[in-house]
Coordinates of C-alpha atoms and ligand atoms in Angstrom, one line a residue:
M51 CA 130.4 112.3 75.3
S52 CA 132.6 114.7 77.2
D53 CA 134.4 113.9 80.7
T54 CA 134.8 116.0 83.7
A55 CA 138.4 116.4 84.9
D56 CA 137.2 113.8 87.7
G57 CA 136.0 111.3 84.6
R58 CA 132.5 111.5 85.6
P59 CA 130.7 112.4 82.1
A60 CA 127.4 113.8 84.4
A61 CA 129.6 115.7 87.0
G62 CA 127.5 119.3 87.6
L63 CA 124.7 118.2 85.6
K64 CA 121.3 119.5 87.3
V65 CA 118.8 117.4 87.8
L66 CA 115.1 118.3 89.5
F67 CA 113.2 114.7 90.2
V68 CA 109.6 115.9 90.5
A69 CA 107.6 113.2 92.5
S70 CA 103.9 112.7 94.1
E71 CA 105.6 110.9 97.1
C72 CA 109.0 110.4 98.5
A73 CA 110.0 107.9 101.5
P74 CA 110.7 108.7 104.2
F75 CA 108.1 111.6 103.9
A76 CA 104.7 110.5 102.2
K77 CA 104.8 106.7 100.7
T78 CA 102.1 104.5 98.8
G79 CA 104.0 102.6 96.6
G80 CA 106.9 101.8 94.3
L81 CA 107.6 105.7 93.3
A82 CA 108.3 106.7 96.7
D83 CA 111.3 104.3 97.1
V84 CA 112.5 105.6 93.6
A85 CA 112.4 109.5 94.4
G86 CA 113.9 108.8 98.1
S87 CA 116.6 106.9 96.9
L88 CA 117.5 107.6 93.4
P89 CA 118.4 111.6 93.6
K90 CA 120.5 109.8 96.8
A91 CA 122.4 107.5 94.0
L92 CA 123.1 110.4 92.0
R93 CA 124.4 112.9 94.2
P94 CA 127.6 110.9 94.8
R95 CA 127.9 110.8 90.6
G96 CA 128.6 114.5 91.4
I97 CA 125.4 115.0 89.8
D98 CA 123.0 117.9 91.7
A99 CA 120.1 116.2 92.0
R100 CA 117.1 117.8 93.9
V101 CA 113.6 116.5 94.9
V102 CA 110.2 118.5 94.4
M103 CA 107.2 116.8 96.5
P104 CA 104.0 118.6 97.7
L105 CA 104.0 118.8 101.6
Y106 CA 101.3 116.6 102.8
R107 CA 99.7 116.2 106.2
G108 CA 101.7 114.1 108.2
I109 CA 105.2 115.3 107.3
H110 CA 106.9 116.9 110.8
W111 CA 106.8 120.8 108.4
D112 CA 107.1 122.5 111.6
A113 CA 110.7 121.5 111.9
L114 CA 111.8 122.3 108.4
D115 CA 112.9 125.5 107.2
V116 CA 111.1 127.7 105.5
L117 CA 111.9 129.7 101.9
D118 CA 111.6 133.3 102.0
G119 CA 108.8 134.6 99.4
A120 CA 105.5 132.9 98.2
L121 CA 105.5 130.7 95.4
S122 CA 102.9 132.2 93.4
V123 CA 101.2 129.0 90.5
P124 CA 99.2 130.3 88.0
I125 CA 96.0 127.5 87.7
G126 CA 94.3 127.9 85.2
R127 CA 93.4 132.0 84.5
A128 CA 93.5 132.0 89.0
T129 CA 96.7 132.2 90.8
A130 CA 97.5 129.6 93.8
H131 CA 100.2 130.9 96.5
G132 CA 102.0 128.4 98.3
R133 CA 105.5 128.4 100.0
V134 CA 108.4 126.4 100.6
R135 CA 109.8 124.3 103.1
L136 CA 113.1 122.6 102.8
D137 CA 114.4 119.1 104.0
R138 CA 117.2 116.6 102.8
L139 CA 116.5 113.1 101.8
P140 CA 118.2 111.2 105.4
R141 CA 121.9 110.3 105.1
S142 CA 122.7 112.4 102.3
D143 CA 122.7 116.5 101.2
A144 CA 119.6 115.7 98.4
P145 CA 117.7 118.5 99.2
V146 CA 113.7 118.0 99.4
Y147 CA 112.0 120.7 98.4
F148 CA 108.1 120.9 100.0
L149 CA 105.4 122.4 98.0
E150 CA 103.0 123.6 101.0
H151 CA 99.3 124.8 100.1
H152 CA 96.6 123.3 102.9
H153 CA 93.5 123.7 100.9
Y154 CA 95.7 121.1 98.5
Y155 CA 97.8 118.6 100.6
D156 CA 96.7 119.0 104.1
R157 CA 94.0 115.7 103.4
E158 CA 93.4 112.4 104.2
Y159 CA 95.1 110.5 101.8
L160 CA 97.2 111.6 98.9
Y161 CA 95.2 111.0 96.5
G162 CA 91.7 109.3 97.2
S163 CA 88.9 110.2 94.7
Y164 CA 89.5 113.9 95.2
S165 CA 87.5 115.9 92.5
D166 CA 90.6 118.4 92.3
N167 CA 93.2 116.3 91.4
L168 CA 94.1 118.1 88.4
E169 CA 94.4 121.6 90.3
R170 CA 96.3 119.6 93.1
F171 CA 99.1 118.4 91.0
T172 CA 99.0 121.2 88.4
F173 CA 99.9 122.6 91.5
L174 CA 102.9 120.3 92.2
S175 CA 104.4 120.3 88.5
R176 CA 103.9 124.3 87.8
G177 CA 104.8 125.2 91.4
A178 CA 108.1 123.1 91.0
L179 CA 109.3 124.8 88.2
Q180 CA 108.3 128.1 89.5
L181 CA 110.6 127.1 92.5
C182 CA 113.2 126.7 89.9
R183 CA 112.9 129.9 88.4
A184 CA 112.6 131.4 92.7
L185 CA 115.7 129.9 93.2
G186 CA 117.6 131.0 90.2
W187 CA 118.6 127.2 89.7
Y188 CA 117.7 126.3 86.3
P189 CA 118.1 122.2 86.1
D190 CA 119.3 120.5 83.0
I191 CA 117.1 117.7 83.4
V192 CA 113.3 117.6 84.6
H193 CA 112.9 114.2 86.1
A194 CA 108.9 113.8 86.0
N195 CA 107.3 110.4 87.4
D196 CA 103.9 109.3 86.7
W197 CA 100.6 111.3 85.7
Q198 CA 100.6 113.5 88.9
T199 CA 103.9 115.1 87.5
A200 CA 103.2 114.5 83.8
L201 CA 102.5 118.5 82.9
V202 CA 106.4 119.2 84.3
P203 CA 107.3 117.8 80.4
V204 CA 104.2 119.8 78.7
Y205 CA 104.9 123.2 80.6
V206 CA 108.9 122.7 79.7
N207 CA 107.9 122.7 76.3
T208 CA 105.0 125.8 76.5
V209 CA 104.8 128.0 78.9
E210 CA 108.0 128.2 79.5
W211 CA 109.3 128.7 75.8
A212 CA 112.2 131.7 75.7
Q213 CA 112.6 131.3 79.5
P214 CA 115.4 130.1 80.5
L215 CA 113.8 126.2 81.9
H216 CA 112.8 125.7 77.9
G217 CA 116.9 124.2 77.7
A218 CA 115.6 121.8 80.0
A219 CA 115.7 118.0 78.9
S220 CA 112.8 116.6 80.3
L221 CA 112.7 112.8 81.3
Y222 CA 109.0 111.0 82.2
T223 CA 109.0 107.9 84.0
I224 CA 105.9 105.4 84.5
H225 CA 106.3 103.8 87.6
N226 CA 102.3 102.0 86.9
L227 CA 100.9 102.8 83.2
A228 CA 97.4 101.5 85.0
Y229 CA 97.0 105.3 86.7
Q230 CA 97.5 107.9 83.9
G231 CA 95.2 111.1 85.5
V232 CA 91.8 110.6 83.5
T233 CA 89.7 113.1 83.7
D234 CA 86.8 115.7 82.3
R235 CA 88.3 117.4 79.3
G236 CA 86.3 120.9 80.3
A237 CA 88.8 120.9 83.3
F238 CA 91.5 121.3 80.5
F239 CA 91.6 125.2 81.5
L240 CA 93.2 124.2 84.7
T241 CA 96.5 123.9 83.2
G242 CA 96.4 127.1 82.0
L243 CA 97.3 125.8 78.3
G244 CA 95.7 127.2 75.4
P245 CA 93.0 125.3 73.9
E246 CA 95.5 124.6 70.9
H247 CA 97.1 121.8 72.5
D248 CA 94.1 120.1 74.0
N249 CA 93.9 117.8 70.7
S250 CA 94.4 114.4 70.0
N251 CA 98.0 114.1 69.9
E252 CA 98.4 115.8 73.1
F253 CA 95.8 115.3 76.1
E254 CA 92.1 114.3 74.1
H255 CA 92.3 110.5 74.7
F256 CA 88.8 109.1 73.2
G257 CA 86.8 112.0 74.4
T258 CA 89.0 112.5 77.8
L259 CA 91.8 114.4 79.4
N260 CA 94.5 112.6 79.7
L261 CA 97.7 113.3 81.3
T262 CA 99.9 110.8 80.5
K263 CA 99.3 110.7 77.3
A264 CA 100.2 114.8 76.8
A265 CA 103.4 113.6 79.1
I266 CA 104.4 110.9 76.9
A267 CA 104.4 113.3 73.4
H268 CA 106.2 116.3 75.3
A269 CA 108.7 114.0 77.3
T270 CA 112.4 114.1 75.6
L271 CA 112.6 110.9 76.7
I272 CA 110.3 108.2 78.5
T273 CA 110.9 105.3 80.8
T274 CA 109.5 102.8 82.9
V275 CA 110.9 100.5 85.6
S276 CA 111.9 97.5 84.0
P277 CA 113.2 96.5 80.4
N278 CA 110.2 94.0 79.7
Y279 CA 107.4 96.4 81.1
A280 CA 108.6 98.6 78.4
L281 CA 108.1 96.5 76.2
E282 CA 105.1 95.3 77.5
I283 CA 103.2 98.6 77.9
Q284 CA 103.4 98.9 74.1
T285 CA 101.0 96.3 73.4
A286 CA 97.3 95.9 73.9
A287 CA 97.6 93.5 76.9
Y288 CA 99.0 95.7 78.8
G289 CA 99.5 99.5 77.3
Y290 CA 95.9 100.2 78.9
G291 CA 94.9 102.1 75.7
L292 CA 98.1 103.8 75.7
D293 CA 99.7 100.8 73.8
G294 CA 99.4 102.7 70.4
V295 CA 101.2 106.4 71.8
L296 CA 104.0 104.0 73.4
R297 CA 104.3 102.7 70.1
G298 CA 104.6 105.7 68.3
R299 CA 107.8 106.9 70.9
A300 CA 108.9 103.4 71.0
S301 CA 112.9 104.1 70.2
D302 CA 112.6 106.7 72.8
L303 CA 111.5 104.4 75.6
F304 CA 113.5 102.7 77.9
G305 CA 112.8 100.6 80.7
I306 CA 115.5 100.5 84.4
V307 CA 115.3 98.5 86.9
N308 CA 114.8 100.5 90.2
G309 CA 117.1 99.6 93.3
I310 CA 117.0 98.6 96.8
D311 CA 118.0 100.3 99.8
P312 CA 120.5 98.2 101.4
E313 CA 120.4 99.8 104.7
E314 CA 116.0 99.2 104.6
W315 CA 117.0 95.7 103.3
N316 CA 120.0 94.2 104.3
P317 CA 119.9 90.7 106.2
A318 CA 123.2 91.1 107.6
T319 CA 121.9 93.9 109.3
D320 CA 118.0 93.9 109.8
P321 CA 117.1 95.3 112.9
H322 CA 113.5 93.9 112.1
L323 CA 114.9 90.4 112.0
P324 CA 115.2 88.1 115.7
A325 CA 119.0 86.7 113.7
R326 CA 120.5 88.2 111.1
F327 CA 122.4 86.1 108.0
S328 CA 124.8 86.2 104.9
A329 CA 125.6 84.3 102.3
S330 CA 128.5 83.0 104.0
D331 CA 126.5 82.2 107.0
L332 CA 123.0 81.5 106.7
R333 CA 122.6 80.0 110.4
G334 CA 120.5 83.0 111.1
K335 CA 117.8 82.4 108.4
A336 CA 116.9 79.0 110.3
V337 CA 116.4 81.1 113.1
C338 CA 114.0 83.4 111.3
K339 CA 112.2 80.1 109.9
A340 CA 111.7 79.1 113.0
E341 CA 110.9 82.3 114.7
L342 CA 108.5 83.2 112.1
Q343 CA 106.1 79.9 112.3
K344 CA 106.4 80.8 115.6
E345 CA 105.0 84.4 115.5
A346 CA 101.7 82.8 112.8
G347 CA 101.2 80.0 115.0
L348 CA 101.9 77.2 113.0
P349 CA 103.8 74.3 113.4
V350 CA 107.9 74.7 114.0
R351 CA 109.2 72.5 111.5
E352 CA 112.6 73.2 109.0
D353 CA 111.8 70.3 106.8
V354 CA 109.0 71.8 105.3
P355 CA 109.1 74.5 102.4
L356 CA 107.1 77.8 104.0
F357 CA 105.9 80.6 101.3
G358 CA 105.3 83.9 102.3
L359 CA 103.9 86.6 100.0
V360 CA 103.3 90.6 100.7
A361 CA 100.9 92.5 98.8
R362 CA 98.3 94.9 98.9
L363 CA 95.8 92.5 97.7
V364 CA 94.2 93.7 94.2
P365 CA 93.5 92.2 91.0
Q366 CA 97.2 93.8 89.8
K367 CA 98.9 91.0 92.1
G368 CA 96.9 88.0 90.9
I369 CA 95.4 87.5 94.7
D370 CA 91.8 86.2 92.5
V371 CA 94.3 83.5 90.6
L372 CA 95.8 82.0 94.2
A373 CA 92.4 81.8 95.8
Y374 CA 91.3 79.4 93.4
A375 CA 94.3 77.3 93.6
I376 CA 94.8 78.1 97.7
D377 CA 93.4 74.9 98.9
R378 CA 95.0 72.7 96.1
I379 CA 98.8 74.1 97.1
L380 CA 97.1 73.9 100.7
D381 CA 96.7 69.8 100.3
L382 CA 100.8 69.7 99.6
D383 CA 103.0 69.6 102.9
V384 CA 103.5 73.3 102.7
Q385 CA 103.2 76.4 104.8
L386 CA 101.5 79.7 103.4
I387 CA 101.5 83.3 105.4
L388 CA 100.6 86.0 103.5
L389 CA 100.7 89.4 105.1
G390 CA 97.9 92.1 102.6
T391 CA 95.7 94.9 103.0
G392 CA 93.6 95.9 99.9
D393 CA 89.8 94.3 98.6
P394 CA 87.4 93.5 101.2
E395 CA 86.1 90.6 99.2
A396 CA 89.7 89.5 99.3
E397 CA 90.5 89.8 102.7
S398 CA 87.6 88.5 104.2
F399 CA 88.5 84.9 101.8
F400 CA 91.4 84.7 103.3
A401 CA 90.5 85.4 106.1
Q402 CA 88.4 82.3 106.2
V403 CA 91.1 80.5 104.8
S404 CA 93.0 81.2 107.9
D405 CA 90.1 80.4 110.3
E406 CA 90.0 76.6 108.1
R407 CA 93.8 75.8 107.3
G408 CA 95.2 77.7 110.6
D409 CA 97.9 74.3 110.9
R410 CA 99.0 75.8 107.1
F411 CA 98.1 78.8 106.4
R412 CA 98.2 82.4 108.2
A413 CA 96.9 85.6 107.0
W414 CA 97.6 88.9 108.1
L415 CA 95.4 91.4 107.1
Q416 CA 97.2 94.5 108.1
F417 CA 100.2 96.7 106.9
N418 CA 103.1 95.7 109.0
N419 CA 106.6 96.8 107.8
G420 CA 108.6 94.4 110.0
R421 CA 106.0 91.3 109.9
A422 CA 107.2 92.3 105.8
H423 CA 111.1 91.7 106.6
R424 CA 110.5 88.8 108.7
I425 CA 108.5 86.9 105.9
E426 CA 110.9 87.7 103.3
A427 CA 113.8 86.3 105.6
G428 CA 111.9 83.1 107.2
S429 CA 110.5 82.0 104.1
D430 CA 112.1 79.6 101.7
F431 CA 110.1 80.7 99.2
F432 CA 108.3 83.7 97.7
L433 CA 104.9 84.3 95.5
M434 CA 103.9 86.8 93.4
P435 CA 101.7 85.4 90.8
S436 CA 101.0 89.0 89.5
R437 CA 98.7 89.9 87.1
F438 CA 101.5 92.9 85.8
E439 CA 104.1 93.9 87.8
P440 CA 105.8 96.9 86.3
C441 CA 108.9 96.7 88.8
G442 CA 108.3 94.4 91.5
L443 CA 110.6 95.3 94.8
N444 CA 109.2 92.3 96.7
Q445 CA 111.1 89.4 94.5
L446 CA 113.5 91.6 94.9
Y447 CA 113.8 91.5 98.6
S448 CA 113.4 88.2 98.7
L449 CA 116.8 87.3 96.4
A450 CA 118.7 89.5 98.6
Y451 CA 117.4 87.3 101.7
G452 CA 118.1 84.1 99.9
T453 CA 114.0 83.3 99.8
L454 CA 113.4 81.6 96.7
P455 CA 110.2 84.0 94.3
V456 CA 107.8 82.1 92.6
V457 CA 106.4 84.8 89.8
R458 CA 104.4 84.7 86.8
A459 CA 107.0 86.0 83.8
T460 CA 106.0 89.5 83.8
G461 CA 107.1 93.1 83.8
G462 CA 110.2 93.3 86.3
L463 CA 109.7 89.6 87.6
A464 CA 110.7 88.7 84.0
D465 CA 113.3 91.0 83.9
T466 CA 114.9 90.1 87.4
V467 CA 113.8 86.2 88.5
R468 CA 116.0 84.1 86.4
G469 CA 114.0 80.7 86.2
Y470 CA 115.4 77.4 87.4
D471 CA 116.8 74.8 85.4
E472 CA 116.7 71.0 86.9
A473 CA 119.4 69.9 84.5
T474 CA 122.2 72.5 86.1
G475 CA 120.6 73.7 89.4
R476 CA 120.9 76.9 88.3
G477 CA 118.5 79.8 88.3
T478 CA 117.2 81.9 91.1
G479 CA 113.8 81.2 90.8
F480 CA 110.8 79.5 89.7
S481 CA 108.4 81.8 87.0
F482 CA 105.6 80.8 85.1
H483 CA 103.2 82.1 82.1
D484 CA 99.5 81.5 82.1
L485 CA 97.5 83.4 84.4
T486 CA 95.8 80.3 85.8
P487 CA 94.9 79.0 89.0
G488 CA 96.1 75.5 87.5
A489 CA 100.0 77.0 86.3
L490 CA 100.4 78.4 89.5
F491 CA 99.8 75.5 91.5
D492 CA 102.1 73.4 89.2
T493 CA 104.9 75.7 89.6
V494 CA 103.9 76.0 93.2
G495 CA 104.6 71.9 93.3
W496 CA 107.6 72.2 91.1
A497 CA 109.1 74.4 93.8
V498 CA 108.2 72.2 96.5
S499 CA 109.4 69.4 94.7
T500 CA 112.7 70.4 94.7
W501 CA 113.0 71.6 98.2
Y502 CA 112.4 67.7 98.9
D503 CA 114.0 66.1 96.5
R504 CA 117.2 68.1 95.4
P505 CA 118.0 70.5 98.3
Q506 CA 121.2 70.9 96.8
H507 CA 119.7 72.8 94.3
V508 CA 117.6 75.0 96.7
R509 CA 121.0 76.0 98.7
Q510 CA 122.8 76.4 95.2
M511 CA 119.9 78.8 94.0
R512 CA 120.0 81.0 97.1
L513 CA 123.6 81.6 96.8
E514 CA 123.0 82.9 93.3
A515 CA 120.3 84.9 94.2
M516 CA 121.9 86.5 97.1
A517 CA 124.9 87.8 94.8
E518 CA 123.0 89.0 92.5
D519 CA 123.5 93.0 92.3
F520 CA 120.7 95.2 92.4
S521 CA 121.7 98.4 94.1
W522 CA 120.9 101.7 93.7
Q523 CA 124.3 102.4 92.2
H524 CA 123.7 100.5 89.3
A525 CA 120.1 102.2 88.4
A526 CA 121.6 105.7 89.1
A527 CA 124.5 104.7 86.3
E528 CA 121.4 103.7 83.9
Y529 CA 119.6 107.1 84.7
E530 CA 122.8 109.2 84.3
K531 CA 123.1 107.7 80.6
L532 CA 119.7 108.4 80.1
Y533 CA 119.6 111.6 81.5
L534 CA 123.3 112.5 79.1
L535 CA 121.1 111.0 76.0
A536 CA 118.1 113.5 76.9
Y537 CA 120.3 116.5 77.5
E538 CA 121.6 116.1 74.1
R539 CA 118.5 115.6 72.4
R540 CA 117.7 118.3 73.7
R541 CA 120.6 121.1 73.5
R542 CA 121.8 119.2 70.3
H543 CA 125.2 119.0 71.7
P544 CA 126.6 116.5 74.5
F545 CA 126.9 117.5 78.1
T546 CA 129.3 120.0 78.8
P547 CA 130.5 120.4 82.3
P548 CA 130.4 123.9 83.8
R549 CA 134.2 125.0 84.1
A550 CA 133.6 124.7 88.3
P551 CA 132.0 121.3 89.1
S552 CA 132.4 121.4 92.4
A553 CA 130.6 124.8 92.3
A554 CA 127.6 123.4 91.1
A555 CA 127.8 120.3 93.9
V556 CA 128.6 122.9 96.5
A557 CA 125.2 125.6 95.2
P558 CA 122.8 126.0 98.6
A559 CA 119.9 124.6 98.3
F560 CA 118.2 128.0 99.2
P561 CA 119.4 131.1 97.8
S562 CA 122.0 132.5 100.8
G563 CA 119.4 134.8 103.4
R564 CA 116.0 133.3 102.3
T565 CA 115.4 130.6 104.5
R566 CA 114.4 130.9 107.9
P567 CA 113.8 128.1 110.8
G568 CA 111.0 125.9 111.1
A569 CA 108.0 128.2 111.1
G570 CA 105.6 126.3 112.2
R571 CA 101.5 126.2 112.3
N572 CA 99.0 127.9 114.7
K573 CA 96.4 126.3 116.8
A574 CA 93.9 126.3 113.7
G575 CA 96.6 124.7 111.8
R576 CA 96.7 127.8 109.3
T577 CA 100.1 128.8 108.5
R578 CA 101.4 132.0 110.3
A579 CA 101.6 135.4 108.9
P580 CA 104.6 135.1 106.1
A581 CA 107.8 137.7 106.6
A582 CA 107.3 141.5 105.5
S583 CA 109.0 140.5 102.2
W584 CA 106.2 138.3 101.2
P585 CA 102.6 139.0 99.8
A586 CA 99.8 139.7 101.8
R587 CA 98.5 136.5 103.1
G588 CA 100.9 135.1 101.3
E589 CA 100.6 131.2 101.7
V590 CA 97.4 130.1 100.8
T591 CA 94.9 132.2 99.1
R592 CA 91.8 130.1 98.6
R593 CA 90.8 131.6 95.8
R594 CA 88.2 130.1 94.1
L595 CA 88.9 128.6 90.6
S596 CA 86.1 129.5 87.8
Ligands
LIG770 P1 103.8 97.8 94.8 O1 104.7 98.8 94.8 O2 102.6 97.4 93.4 O3 102.4 98.0 96.0 P2 105.9 96.5 95.2 O4 106.3 95.0 95.0 O5 107.0 97.3 94.2 O6 104.7 96.4 94.4 O7 106.2 97.2 96.6 C1 105.5 96.9 97.9 C2 105.9 97.3 98.9 O8 104.8 97.7 99.8 C3 107.6 96.7 99.3 O9 107.9 97.0 100.1 C4 106.4 95.5 100.0 O10 107.1 94.6 101.3 C5 105.5 96.8 100.7 N1 104.2 96.0 101.3 C6 102.7 96.2 100.7 N2 101.8 95.2 101.7 C7 102.9 95.2 102.8 C8 102.1 95.1 104.1 N3 100.5 94.8 104.4 N4 102.8 95.3 105.2 C9 103.9 96.0 104.8 N5 104.7 96.1 103.9 C10 103.8 95.9 102.5

């Protein structure tokens, strides 16, 4: 592997990160955190990482710069015209390009069950590559994420043949295999690919069109968000029908645990907390616990073990298993605070338990970031009885806040929580394997007995948990290695840094003279007429696709 003058092997490498969501601009889950954090962590390593995402409703588009010119994207046999706006990731110089097409993205939800999702995300996937062409900026690596961008590795191998982008290696990251981008095979023409690609080695999967399957077939390398999940998805139990396809690429499949953003999740600086604390001074944590008990209307008791849970209330999180165990758990001398939204049956169930067992249990059925922070800080233990968990962020936050996770040992939970060893008092949490109410209850009971009978072990584990390193710097170093490997696989030679690596680092996010500040929308919500150099009615041609 070659080194640059400054010793960074990947300095000068160009990475295009394509994602359907990116924090803080648009977020429904962990993918947004990765998109908002990883490129930021790559830039100081000398990697020219840039993000492309859709311009959704709710993003403050009026304030964004606009690339001068239309973005024309083939969709099926037609062409959709959009345009591009630009911002940077907060506290970073990493450019974020927003693909603007109001018909596709100015909607209530990011995904929803829209019937034209294939068309919407074809625009994103192919548009990201068209953007590179417009910029004259050709990445060495295209990094696609989940089904919404699954077409990116396919296009690099097909429609970009004999074009500069064909030289790019592709990395495809699976954030959650439960969502694969499955649709009717009759919609295949929208991809613009020839019928020779509609076969069982690429898109066709048991009679449906499966975008994830095609990405797995075409990507130079595949990653997922923890090493254990990378193994699990190769089994029938976790593979959601793609385990065989993934086994076929086992040697190209890697797992990298996500980092956490220390500016957002750091108990020493967290503005959401009533008091701050660190491993060297835990007094603030006791204040957080008392204030959390008050906020939840629970008895303020320092001696009782307080459990927290923050999750989407969906089967993935094992909350149905908790429902069967909760009465027995609440018969112990414990407190439990749950924060979450999701399935209506789950919400009404926990609301009822909250009414009936209000002395020990509080359910907050809402999305509330401040409360999520206060639960992480004020709890002694954090419950995650997940059915599957590709990476999981909440257990990482818990560890950073000295709150011991009680987890089912699956996916990233198994990789990141070190089980308690009663003989030595070592470990960072409590884990169980069987997804049953009995196993969950027993493990909660084990944590409770440790709290009451071996408090010195709880103190010791807390310090071990807070000393764990789940920084993005660590994850970025892992991704860097894979980028270099992918490059070598694609080009058949190691990455050779450009002669003047610093030039790539300062390459403009837009070609000079091609931006205009903040072209906004008029009252009718349509974009204003484009500049003269644009095609007439440039930005949104609502062409019917047939
Ligand atoms: P997933 O991405 O599967 O939902 P993760 O544990 O990876 O699960 O990340 C969930 C993120 O969403 C965490 O940052 C968590 O704190 C946050 N979150 C989930 N539900 C809520 C809620 N009701 N209120 C505030 N934050 C929430």
